[in-house]
XYZ file of C-alpha atoms in Angstrom:
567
model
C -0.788 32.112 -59.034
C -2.300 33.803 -55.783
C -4.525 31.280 -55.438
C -1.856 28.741 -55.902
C 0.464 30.297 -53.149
C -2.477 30.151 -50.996
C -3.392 26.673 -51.434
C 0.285 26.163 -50.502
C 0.325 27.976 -47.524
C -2.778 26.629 -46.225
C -1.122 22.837 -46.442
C 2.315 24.099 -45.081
C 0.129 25.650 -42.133
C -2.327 22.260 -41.641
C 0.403 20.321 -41.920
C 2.744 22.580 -39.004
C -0.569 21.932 -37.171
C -0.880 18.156 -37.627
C 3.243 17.874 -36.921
C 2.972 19.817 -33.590
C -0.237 17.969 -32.608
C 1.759 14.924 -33.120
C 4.945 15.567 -31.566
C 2.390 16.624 -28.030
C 0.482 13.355 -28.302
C 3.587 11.194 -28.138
C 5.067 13.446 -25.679
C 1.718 12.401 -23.172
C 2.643 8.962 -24.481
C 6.512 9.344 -23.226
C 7.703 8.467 -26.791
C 10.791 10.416 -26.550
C 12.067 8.517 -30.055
C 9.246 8.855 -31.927
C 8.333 12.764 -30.661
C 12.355 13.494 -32.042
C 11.945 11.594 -35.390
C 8.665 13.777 -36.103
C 10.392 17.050 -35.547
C 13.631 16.375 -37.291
C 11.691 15.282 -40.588
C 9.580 19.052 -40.599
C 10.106 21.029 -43.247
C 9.033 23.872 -40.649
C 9.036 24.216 -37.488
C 7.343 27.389 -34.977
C 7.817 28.156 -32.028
C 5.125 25.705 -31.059
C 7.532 23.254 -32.521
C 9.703 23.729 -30.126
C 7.980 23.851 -26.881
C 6.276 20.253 -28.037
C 9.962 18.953 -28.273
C 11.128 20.560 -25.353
C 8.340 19.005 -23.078
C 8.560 15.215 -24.414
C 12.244 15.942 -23.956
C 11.792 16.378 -20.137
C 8.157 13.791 -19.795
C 10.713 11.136 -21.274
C 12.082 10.419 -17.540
C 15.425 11.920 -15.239
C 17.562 10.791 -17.861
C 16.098 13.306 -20.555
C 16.273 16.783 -18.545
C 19.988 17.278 -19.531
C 18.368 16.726 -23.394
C 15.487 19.032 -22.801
C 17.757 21.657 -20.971
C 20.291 21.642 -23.897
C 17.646 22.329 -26.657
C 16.183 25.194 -24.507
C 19.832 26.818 -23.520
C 21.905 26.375 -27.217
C 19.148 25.270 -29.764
C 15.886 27.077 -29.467
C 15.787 30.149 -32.248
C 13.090 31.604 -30.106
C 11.099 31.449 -26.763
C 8.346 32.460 -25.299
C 6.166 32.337 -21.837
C 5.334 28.717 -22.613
C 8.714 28.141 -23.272
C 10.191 29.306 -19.620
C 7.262 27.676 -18.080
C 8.342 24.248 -19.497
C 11.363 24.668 -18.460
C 10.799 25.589 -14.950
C 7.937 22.397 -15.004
C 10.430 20.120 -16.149
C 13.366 20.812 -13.708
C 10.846 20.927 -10.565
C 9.233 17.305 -12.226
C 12.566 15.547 -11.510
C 13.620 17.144 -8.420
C 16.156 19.859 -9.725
C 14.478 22.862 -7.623
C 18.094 24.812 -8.375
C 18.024 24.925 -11.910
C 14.031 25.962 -11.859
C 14.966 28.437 -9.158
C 17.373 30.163 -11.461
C 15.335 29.766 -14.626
C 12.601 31.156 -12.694
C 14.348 34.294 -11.707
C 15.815 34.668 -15.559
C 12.317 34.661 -17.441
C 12.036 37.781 -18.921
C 7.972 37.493 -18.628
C 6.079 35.735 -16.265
C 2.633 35.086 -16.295
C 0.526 33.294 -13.328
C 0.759 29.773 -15.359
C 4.676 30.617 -14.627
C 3.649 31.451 -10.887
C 1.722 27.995 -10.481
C 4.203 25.678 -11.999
C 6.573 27.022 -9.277
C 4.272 26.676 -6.961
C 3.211 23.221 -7.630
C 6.724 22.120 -7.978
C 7.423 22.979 -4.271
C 4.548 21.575 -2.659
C 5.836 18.277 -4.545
C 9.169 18.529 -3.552
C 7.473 19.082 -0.037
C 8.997 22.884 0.345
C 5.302 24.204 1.616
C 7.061 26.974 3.211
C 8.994 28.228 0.584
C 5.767 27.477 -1.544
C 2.892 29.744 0.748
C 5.816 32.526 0.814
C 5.908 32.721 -3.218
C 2.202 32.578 -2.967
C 2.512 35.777 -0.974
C 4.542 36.949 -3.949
C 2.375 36.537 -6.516
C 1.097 39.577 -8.226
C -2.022 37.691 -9.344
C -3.161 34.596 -8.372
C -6.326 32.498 -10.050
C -8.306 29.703 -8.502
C -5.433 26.760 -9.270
C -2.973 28.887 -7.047
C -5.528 28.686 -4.274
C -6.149 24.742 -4.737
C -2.172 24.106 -5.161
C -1.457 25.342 -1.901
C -4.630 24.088 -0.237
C -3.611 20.796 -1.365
C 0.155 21.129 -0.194
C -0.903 22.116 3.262
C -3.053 19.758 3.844
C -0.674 17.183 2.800
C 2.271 18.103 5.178
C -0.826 17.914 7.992
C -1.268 21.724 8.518
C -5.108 21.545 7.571
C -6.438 24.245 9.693
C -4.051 26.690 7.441
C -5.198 24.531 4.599
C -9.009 25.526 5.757
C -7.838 29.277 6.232
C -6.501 29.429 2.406
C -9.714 27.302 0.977
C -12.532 30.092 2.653
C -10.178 33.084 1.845
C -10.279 31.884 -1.707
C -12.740 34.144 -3.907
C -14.317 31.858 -5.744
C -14.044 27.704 -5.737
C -14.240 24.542 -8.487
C -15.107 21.167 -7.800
C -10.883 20.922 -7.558
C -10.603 23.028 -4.925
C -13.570 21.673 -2.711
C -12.308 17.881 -3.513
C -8.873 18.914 -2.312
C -9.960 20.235 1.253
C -11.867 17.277 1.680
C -9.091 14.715 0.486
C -6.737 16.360 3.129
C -9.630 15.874 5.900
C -9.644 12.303 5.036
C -6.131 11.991 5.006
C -5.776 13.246 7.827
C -8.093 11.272 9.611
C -10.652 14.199 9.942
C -13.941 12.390 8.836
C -16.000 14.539 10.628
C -14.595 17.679 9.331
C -14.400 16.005 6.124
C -18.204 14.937 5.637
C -19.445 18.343 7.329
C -17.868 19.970 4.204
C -19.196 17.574 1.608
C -22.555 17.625 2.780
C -22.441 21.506 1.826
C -20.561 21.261 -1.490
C -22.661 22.756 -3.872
C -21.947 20.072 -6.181
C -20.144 16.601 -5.656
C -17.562 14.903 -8.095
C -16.235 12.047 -8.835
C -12.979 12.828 -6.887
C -14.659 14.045 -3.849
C -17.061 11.048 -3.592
C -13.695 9.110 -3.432
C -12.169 10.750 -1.274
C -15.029 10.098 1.313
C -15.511 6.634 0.150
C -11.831 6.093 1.486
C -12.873 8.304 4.584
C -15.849 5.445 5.176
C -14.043 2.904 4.955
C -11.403 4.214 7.386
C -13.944 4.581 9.926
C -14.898 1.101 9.030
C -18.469 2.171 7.476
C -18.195 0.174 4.392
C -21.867 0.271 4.130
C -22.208 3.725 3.841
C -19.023 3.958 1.537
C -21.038 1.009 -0.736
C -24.330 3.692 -0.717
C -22.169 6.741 -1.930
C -20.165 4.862 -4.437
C -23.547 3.185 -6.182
C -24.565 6.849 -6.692
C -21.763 8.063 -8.150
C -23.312 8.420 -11.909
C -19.319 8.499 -13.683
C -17.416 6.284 -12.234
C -13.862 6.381 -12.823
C -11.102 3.411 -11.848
C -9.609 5.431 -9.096
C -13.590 5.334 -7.342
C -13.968 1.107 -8.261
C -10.382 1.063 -6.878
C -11.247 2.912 -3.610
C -14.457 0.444 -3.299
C -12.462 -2.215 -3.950
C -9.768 -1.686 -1.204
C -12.207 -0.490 1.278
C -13.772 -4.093 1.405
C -10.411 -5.710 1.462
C -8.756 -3.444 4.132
C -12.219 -4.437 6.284
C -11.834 -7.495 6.100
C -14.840 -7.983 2.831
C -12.534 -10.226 0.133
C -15.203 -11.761 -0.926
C -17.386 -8.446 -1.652
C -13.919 -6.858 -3.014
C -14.157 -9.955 -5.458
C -17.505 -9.325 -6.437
C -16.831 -5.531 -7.091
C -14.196 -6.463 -9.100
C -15.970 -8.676 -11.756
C -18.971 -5.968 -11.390
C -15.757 -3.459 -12.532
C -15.043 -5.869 -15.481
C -18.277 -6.632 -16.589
C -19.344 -2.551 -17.053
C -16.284 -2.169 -19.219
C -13.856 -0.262 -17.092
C -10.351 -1.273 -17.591
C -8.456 -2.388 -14.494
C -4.695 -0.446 -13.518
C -2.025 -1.208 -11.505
C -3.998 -0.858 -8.218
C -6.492 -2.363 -9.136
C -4.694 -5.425 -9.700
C -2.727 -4.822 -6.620
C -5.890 -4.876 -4.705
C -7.256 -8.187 -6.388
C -4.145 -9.951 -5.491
C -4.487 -8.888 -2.182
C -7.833 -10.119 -1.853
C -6.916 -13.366 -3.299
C -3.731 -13.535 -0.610
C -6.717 -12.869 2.006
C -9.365 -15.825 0.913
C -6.034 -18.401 -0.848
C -8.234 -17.744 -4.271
C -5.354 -19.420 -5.998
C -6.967 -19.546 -9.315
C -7.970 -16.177 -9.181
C -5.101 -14.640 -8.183
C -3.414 -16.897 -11.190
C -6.010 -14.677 -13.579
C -4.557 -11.676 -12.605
C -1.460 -12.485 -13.082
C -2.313 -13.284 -16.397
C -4.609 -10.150 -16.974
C -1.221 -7.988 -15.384
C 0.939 -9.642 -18.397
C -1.752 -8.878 -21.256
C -2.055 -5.021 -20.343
C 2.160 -4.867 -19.499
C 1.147 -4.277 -15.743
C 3.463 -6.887 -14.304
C 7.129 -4.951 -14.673
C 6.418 -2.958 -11.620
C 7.677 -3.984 -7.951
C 4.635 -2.889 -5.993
C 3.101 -5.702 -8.653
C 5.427 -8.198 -8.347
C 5.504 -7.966 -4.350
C 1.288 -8.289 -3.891
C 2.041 -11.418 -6.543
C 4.736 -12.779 -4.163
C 2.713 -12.637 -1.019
C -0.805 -14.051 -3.109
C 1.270 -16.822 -4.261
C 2.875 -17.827 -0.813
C -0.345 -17.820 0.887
C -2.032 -19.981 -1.373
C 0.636 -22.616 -0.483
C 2.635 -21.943 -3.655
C 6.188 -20.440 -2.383
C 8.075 -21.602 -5.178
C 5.873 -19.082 -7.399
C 6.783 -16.649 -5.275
C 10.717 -17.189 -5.518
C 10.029 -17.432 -9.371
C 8.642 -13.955 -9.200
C 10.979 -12.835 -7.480
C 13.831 -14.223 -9.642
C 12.754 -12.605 -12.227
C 12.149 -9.068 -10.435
C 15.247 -6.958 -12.833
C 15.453 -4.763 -9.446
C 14.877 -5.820 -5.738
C 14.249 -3.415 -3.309
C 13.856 -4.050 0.019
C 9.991 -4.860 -0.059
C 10.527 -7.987 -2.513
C 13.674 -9.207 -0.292
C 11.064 -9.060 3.118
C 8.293 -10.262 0.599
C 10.139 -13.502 -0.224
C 11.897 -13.907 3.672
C 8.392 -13.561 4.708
C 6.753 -15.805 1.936
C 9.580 -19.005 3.386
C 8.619 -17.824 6.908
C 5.539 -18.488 6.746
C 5.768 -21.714 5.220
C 8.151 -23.195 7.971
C 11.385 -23.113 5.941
C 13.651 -22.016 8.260
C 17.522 -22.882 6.300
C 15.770 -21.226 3.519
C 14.652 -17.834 5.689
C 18.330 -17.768 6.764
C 20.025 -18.262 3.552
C 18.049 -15.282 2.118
C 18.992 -13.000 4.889
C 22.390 -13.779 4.293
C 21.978 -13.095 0.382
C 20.292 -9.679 0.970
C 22.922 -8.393 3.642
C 25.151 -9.607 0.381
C 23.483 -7.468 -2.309
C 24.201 -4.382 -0.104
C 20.506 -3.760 0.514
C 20.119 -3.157 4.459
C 17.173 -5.047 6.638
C 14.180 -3.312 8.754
C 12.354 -4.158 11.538
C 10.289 -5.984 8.601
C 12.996 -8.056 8.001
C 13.322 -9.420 11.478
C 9.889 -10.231 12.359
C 10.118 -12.416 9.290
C 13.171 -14.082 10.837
C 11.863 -14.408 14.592
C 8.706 -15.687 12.920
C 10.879 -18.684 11.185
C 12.912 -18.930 14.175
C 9.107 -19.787 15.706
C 7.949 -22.008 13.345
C 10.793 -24.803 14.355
C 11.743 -23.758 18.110
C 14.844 -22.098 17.747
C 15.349 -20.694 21.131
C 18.567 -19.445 20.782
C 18.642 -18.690 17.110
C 16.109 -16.156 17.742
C 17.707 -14.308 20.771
C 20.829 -13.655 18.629
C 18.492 -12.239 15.837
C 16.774 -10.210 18.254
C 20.216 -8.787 19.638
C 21.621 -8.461 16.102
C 18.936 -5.806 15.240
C 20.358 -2.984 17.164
C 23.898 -4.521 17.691
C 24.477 -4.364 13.884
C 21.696 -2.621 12.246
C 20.614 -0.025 15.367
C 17.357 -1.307 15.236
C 14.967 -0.625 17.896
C 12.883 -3.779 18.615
C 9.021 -2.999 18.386
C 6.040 -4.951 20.000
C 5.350 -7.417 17.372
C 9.399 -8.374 17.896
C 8.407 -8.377 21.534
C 5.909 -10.655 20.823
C 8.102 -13.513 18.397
C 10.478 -13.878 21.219
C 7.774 -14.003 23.658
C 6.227 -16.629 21.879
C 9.486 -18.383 21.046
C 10.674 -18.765 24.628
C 6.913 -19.349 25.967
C 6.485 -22.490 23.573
C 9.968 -23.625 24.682
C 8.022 -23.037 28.597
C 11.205 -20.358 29.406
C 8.265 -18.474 30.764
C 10.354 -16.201 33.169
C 12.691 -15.240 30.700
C 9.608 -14.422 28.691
C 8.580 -12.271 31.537
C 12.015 -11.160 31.477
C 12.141 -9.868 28.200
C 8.245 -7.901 28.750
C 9.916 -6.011 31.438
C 12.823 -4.273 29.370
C 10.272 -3.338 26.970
C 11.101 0.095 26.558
C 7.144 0.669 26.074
C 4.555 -0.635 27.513
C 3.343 -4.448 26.057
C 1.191 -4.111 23.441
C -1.993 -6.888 23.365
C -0.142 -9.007 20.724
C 2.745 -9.554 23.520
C 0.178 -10.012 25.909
C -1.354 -12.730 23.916
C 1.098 -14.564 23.108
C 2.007 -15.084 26.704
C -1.820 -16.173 27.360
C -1.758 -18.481 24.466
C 1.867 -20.015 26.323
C -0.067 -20.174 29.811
C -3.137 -22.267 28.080
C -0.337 -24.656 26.659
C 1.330 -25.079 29.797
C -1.476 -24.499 32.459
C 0.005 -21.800 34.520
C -3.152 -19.953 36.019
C -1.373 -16.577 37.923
C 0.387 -15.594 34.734
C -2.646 -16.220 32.655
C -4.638 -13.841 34.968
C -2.665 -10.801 34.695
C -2.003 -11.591 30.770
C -6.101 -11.633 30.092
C -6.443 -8.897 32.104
C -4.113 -6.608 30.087
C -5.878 -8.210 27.344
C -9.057 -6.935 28.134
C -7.924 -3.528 29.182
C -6.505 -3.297 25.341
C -9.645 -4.544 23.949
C -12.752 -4.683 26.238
C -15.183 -6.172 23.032
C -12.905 -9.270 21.716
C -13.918 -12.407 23.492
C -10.734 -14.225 23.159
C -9.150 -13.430 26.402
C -12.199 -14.171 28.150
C -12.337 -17.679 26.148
C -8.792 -18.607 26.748
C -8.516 -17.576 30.413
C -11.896 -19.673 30.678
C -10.409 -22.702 29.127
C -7.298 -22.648 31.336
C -9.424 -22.017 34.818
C -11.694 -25.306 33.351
C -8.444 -27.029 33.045
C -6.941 -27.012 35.934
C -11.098 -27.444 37.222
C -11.567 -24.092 39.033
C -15.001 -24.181 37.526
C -16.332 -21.468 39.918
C -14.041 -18.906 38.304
C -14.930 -20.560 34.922
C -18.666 -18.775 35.818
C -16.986 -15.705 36.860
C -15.511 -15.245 33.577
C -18.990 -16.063 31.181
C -21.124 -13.702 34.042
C -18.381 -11.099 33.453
C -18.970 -11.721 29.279
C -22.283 -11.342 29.718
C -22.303 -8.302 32.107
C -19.871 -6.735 29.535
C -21.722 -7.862 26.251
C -19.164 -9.730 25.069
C -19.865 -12.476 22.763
C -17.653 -15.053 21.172
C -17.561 -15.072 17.419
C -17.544 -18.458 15.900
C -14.356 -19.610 13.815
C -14.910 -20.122 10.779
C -12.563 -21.121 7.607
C -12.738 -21.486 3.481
C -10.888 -23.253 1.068
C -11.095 -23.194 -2.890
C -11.737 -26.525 -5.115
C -12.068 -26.089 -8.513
C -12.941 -22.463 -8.727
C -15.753 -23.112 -5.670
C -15.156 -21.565 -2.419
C -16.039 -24.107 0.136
C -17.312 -21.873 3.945
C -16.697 -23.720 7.249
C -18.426 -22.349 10.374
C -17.461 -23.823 13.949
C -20.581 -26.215 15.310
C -22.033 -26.303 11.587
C -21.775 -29.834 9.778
C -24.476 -28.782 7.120
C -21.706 -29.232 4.461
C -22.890 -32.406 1.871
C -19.578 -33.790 1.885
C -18.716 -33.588 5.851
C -18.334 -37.050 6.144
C -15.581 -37.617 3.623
C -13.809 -34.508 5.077
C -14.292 -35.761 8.684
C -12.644 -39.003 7.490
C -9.721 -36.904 5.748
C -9.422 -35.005 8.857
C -7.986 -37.899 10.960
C -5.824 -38.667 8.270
C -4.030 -36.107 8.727
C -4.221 -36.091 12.558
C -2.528 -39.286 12.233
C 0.315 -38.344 9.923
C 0.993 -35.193 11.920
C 1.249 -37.289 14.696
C 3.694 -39.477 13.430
C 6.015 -37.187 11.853
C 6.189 -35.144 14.699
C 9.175 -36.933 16.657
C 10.991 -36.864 13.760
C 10.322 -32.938 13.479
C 11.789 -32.362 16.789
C 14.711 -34.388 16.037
C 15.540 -32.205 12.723
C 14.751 -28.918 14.655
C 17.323 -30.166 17.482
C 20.288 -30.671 14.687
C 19.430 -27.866 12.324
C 19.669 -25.700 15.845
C 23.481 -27.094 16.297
C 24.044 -26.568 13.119
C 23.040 -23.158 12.474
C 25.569 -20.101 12.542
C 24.859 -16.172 12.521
């Protein structure tokens, strides 16, 4: 019989065990409905029980912290330190600092875990204040109280106090070190940040990727390749930070190649991951590619998200296919501001100016209010056809209406707007109430105006705040050339190579690449090595002939539609 009771026991106890384990697993998984339907069918429950409950309660979203908070206050028969630590967790994980404030201050026992989950709760509500004066509180503090507020400081930008906390701590993990030199990176400390890797006793995965990002900030992506083929374990976020590194430097075709390296060792792609394949399809119009992801994104239930749906907008648009894009965004269930100046953007690009405006109209309808975004996407369609006056009642309408300060790249629409219309003085006009000083992009579009038109003074003073920007690009120097050969000053056409080669500037040749049945065709300026150059020679004038010929009826449309149009 003793034996018997034992036997009984021993189930009762494996399977309290196997119960709790489950009801924890699901609550990782965020399977609120599940976790609930586990406990309720227990024949018994522990204390353990309840704290499982409790936290896939509050893990189950916003929505479930009046649940969890319920069960803690009325249901629970008993609590312990785990218990009040959940609680407090759960409240600072959906923003509620109150509640956890006042739970806090009611535990009857507090432990450090109880310490840390306060602490970690204000530096992500982005109280570091609050948080490094409870840290001065704490009767005893371990090496994650340390790292917590290392990490929050250096987030909020104060890394010298970061730095102070880090070598007052008594002793270090690889999370601590990888922490300080995230928030160098981040911070756009490189040095600082490499100094201190190059003595961390020994260097993880998350600290390897935090310098690969800090290499590829500085634009090294060849020493940010060299440390990420060592890493031994890589995880996605490293392939990721690879991966956007080439893109972000202008290396689509590399980030392409790193990608189906990523794919071929077996490591499963996430959300940014596919963000950043998308964007490196937008960059090289790898329509075919990016339609792959897309499909990859559906598969693995990636494609709900906005941030998704917004990089699939934009891929789609610039491989030509805008209708895509409005399907996307059709079927977006919300649209936030991004997907509205997405799509705008998206039509803008493509020349569809009635379209551009209709949108507008429809977002200032769904209650949603524009950005500065918004309106370069606007003054960008308003470019595309000529619409002089369109665009100046934009431009006023962003701080008439929507107190909008205009920035350089707005500068720069109108500036090209009125400068392709040859209103060159009210282009001038408009530089000199700049409430900043013109930025190169304003600059150059005023140079690019003065080549069209062959106005040599202007051009002069444009190229020269051109080069003052950016001493090592070679496209003022170019332009200004071509204008002084123009208009046959060829004496200051010398000037201008001598003063290239004097300054060691050298002009880059264009080059261009187009995809055809999954093979990316290169074109380099001067080169004619391509096999079928003839054929696309042949095509070219093709279409230099029907752009010629629709163009007179282009201006005629652009003239009505500019009568026509309303704001």
């Amino acid at each position: 019989m003793l034996s018997r009771c034992r036997r009984s026991a021993s189930l009762a106890a494996r399977r309290l065990l196997r119960d709790n384990q489950r009801i924890s697993a699901l609550a990782r998984a965020g399977n609120v409905a599940e976790a609930r339907r586990v406990f309720d069918a227990m024949p018994q429950r522990d204390v353990v029980s309840w704290n499982a409950l409790l936290t896939a309660l509050w893990r189950g979203g916003h929505h479930h912290l009046p649940a969890a908070r319920r069960l803690f206050d009325e249901a629970m028969p008993s609590r312990n330190v785990i218990s009040w630590n959940s609680i407090i967790a759960g409240c600072l994980a959906h923003g509620d600092l109150d509640a956890a404030s006042a739970y806090f201050a009611g535990a009857p026992q507090r432990n450090v875990a109880t310490w840390n989950a306060m602490l970690a709760g204000l530096v992500r509500l982005g109280r570091v204040d609050d948080a490094e004066r409870l840290f001065g509180e704490m009767p005893e503090r371990n090496v994650v109280s340390y790292t917590t507020l290392v990490d929050g400081l250096a987030r909020c930008g104060e890394v010298a106090r970061a730095r102070e906390v880090f070598d007052a701590m008594p002793e270090r993990n690889l999370v601590s070190w990888a922490a300080m030199i995230s928030g160098y990176v981040e911070n756009d400390m490189f040095v600082e940040a490499r100094e201190l890797f190059e003595v961390m006793p020994e260097k993880n995965v998350v600290a390897c990727t935090a310098m690969i990002t800090g290499y590829c900030k500085e634009r090294d992506v060849e020493s940010a390749r060299r440390l990420f083929d060592r890493i031994r374990a890589k995880d996605v976020i490293s392939w990721n930070a690879m991966i956007s590194g080439y893109i972000h430097n202008g290396h689509g075709e590399e980030a392409m190649r790193l990608h189906a390296a990523m794919v071929s060792e077996g490591v499963l792609p996430d959300h940014a991951t596919l963000i950043a394949v998308l964007t490196a399809c937008s960059a090289l119009a790898l329509l075919t590619q990016g339609r792959s992801t897309h499909a990859i994104a559906i598969k693995a239930m990636l494609d709900s998200s906005v941030s998704f749906s917004n990089a699939l907008m934009t891929m789609y648009s610039r491989c030509g296919n805008v209708g895509e894009s409005e399907l996307v965004f059709m079927n977006l269930k919300t649209q936030d501001v991004v997907s509205w100046n997405t799509i705008i953007a998206a039509y803008a690009q493509h020349g569809k100016y009635q379209k551009v405006i209709a949108l507008f109209h429809e977002m200032e309808m769904s209650g949603l209010v524009p950005n500065d975004i918004t309106f370069i996407s606007l003054l960008s369609a308003c470019g595309h056809v000529g619409m002089v006056d369109a665009s100046l009642k934009l431009f006023d309408l962003m701080s008439s209406k929507y107190s909008l300060s205009p920035k350089a790249e707005h500068y720069a629409c109108i500036m090209d707007i009125l400068s392709r219309a040859g209103q060159l003085e009210k282009a001038c006009s408009y530089i000199k109430d700049m409430p900043s000083e013109a930025e190169k992009n304003v600059w150059g579009a005023l140079l690019r105006a003065c080549q069209m038109h062959g106005i040599v003074q202007l051009a002069e003073v444009a190229a020269k705040m051109l080069v003052q920007s950016d001493s090592e690009s070679s496209g003022p120097y170019v332009m200004l050339s071509n204008i002084y050969a123009a208009a046959g000053m060829w004496g200051q056409v010398n000037q201008v190579r001598g003063q290239m080669k004097e300054r060691g500037v050298k002009k880059q040749p264009g080059y261009s690449w187009t995809e055809i049945a999954n093979e990316v065709h290169m074109f380099v300026g001067g080169d004619a090595s391509h096999p079928e150059m003839r054929k696309i020679i042949s095509e070219l004038r093709k279409i230099s002939f029907h752009m010629q010929m629709v163009t007179n009826e282009t201006h005629i449309m652009a003239e009505i539609a500019q009568e026509c149009v309303y704001l």
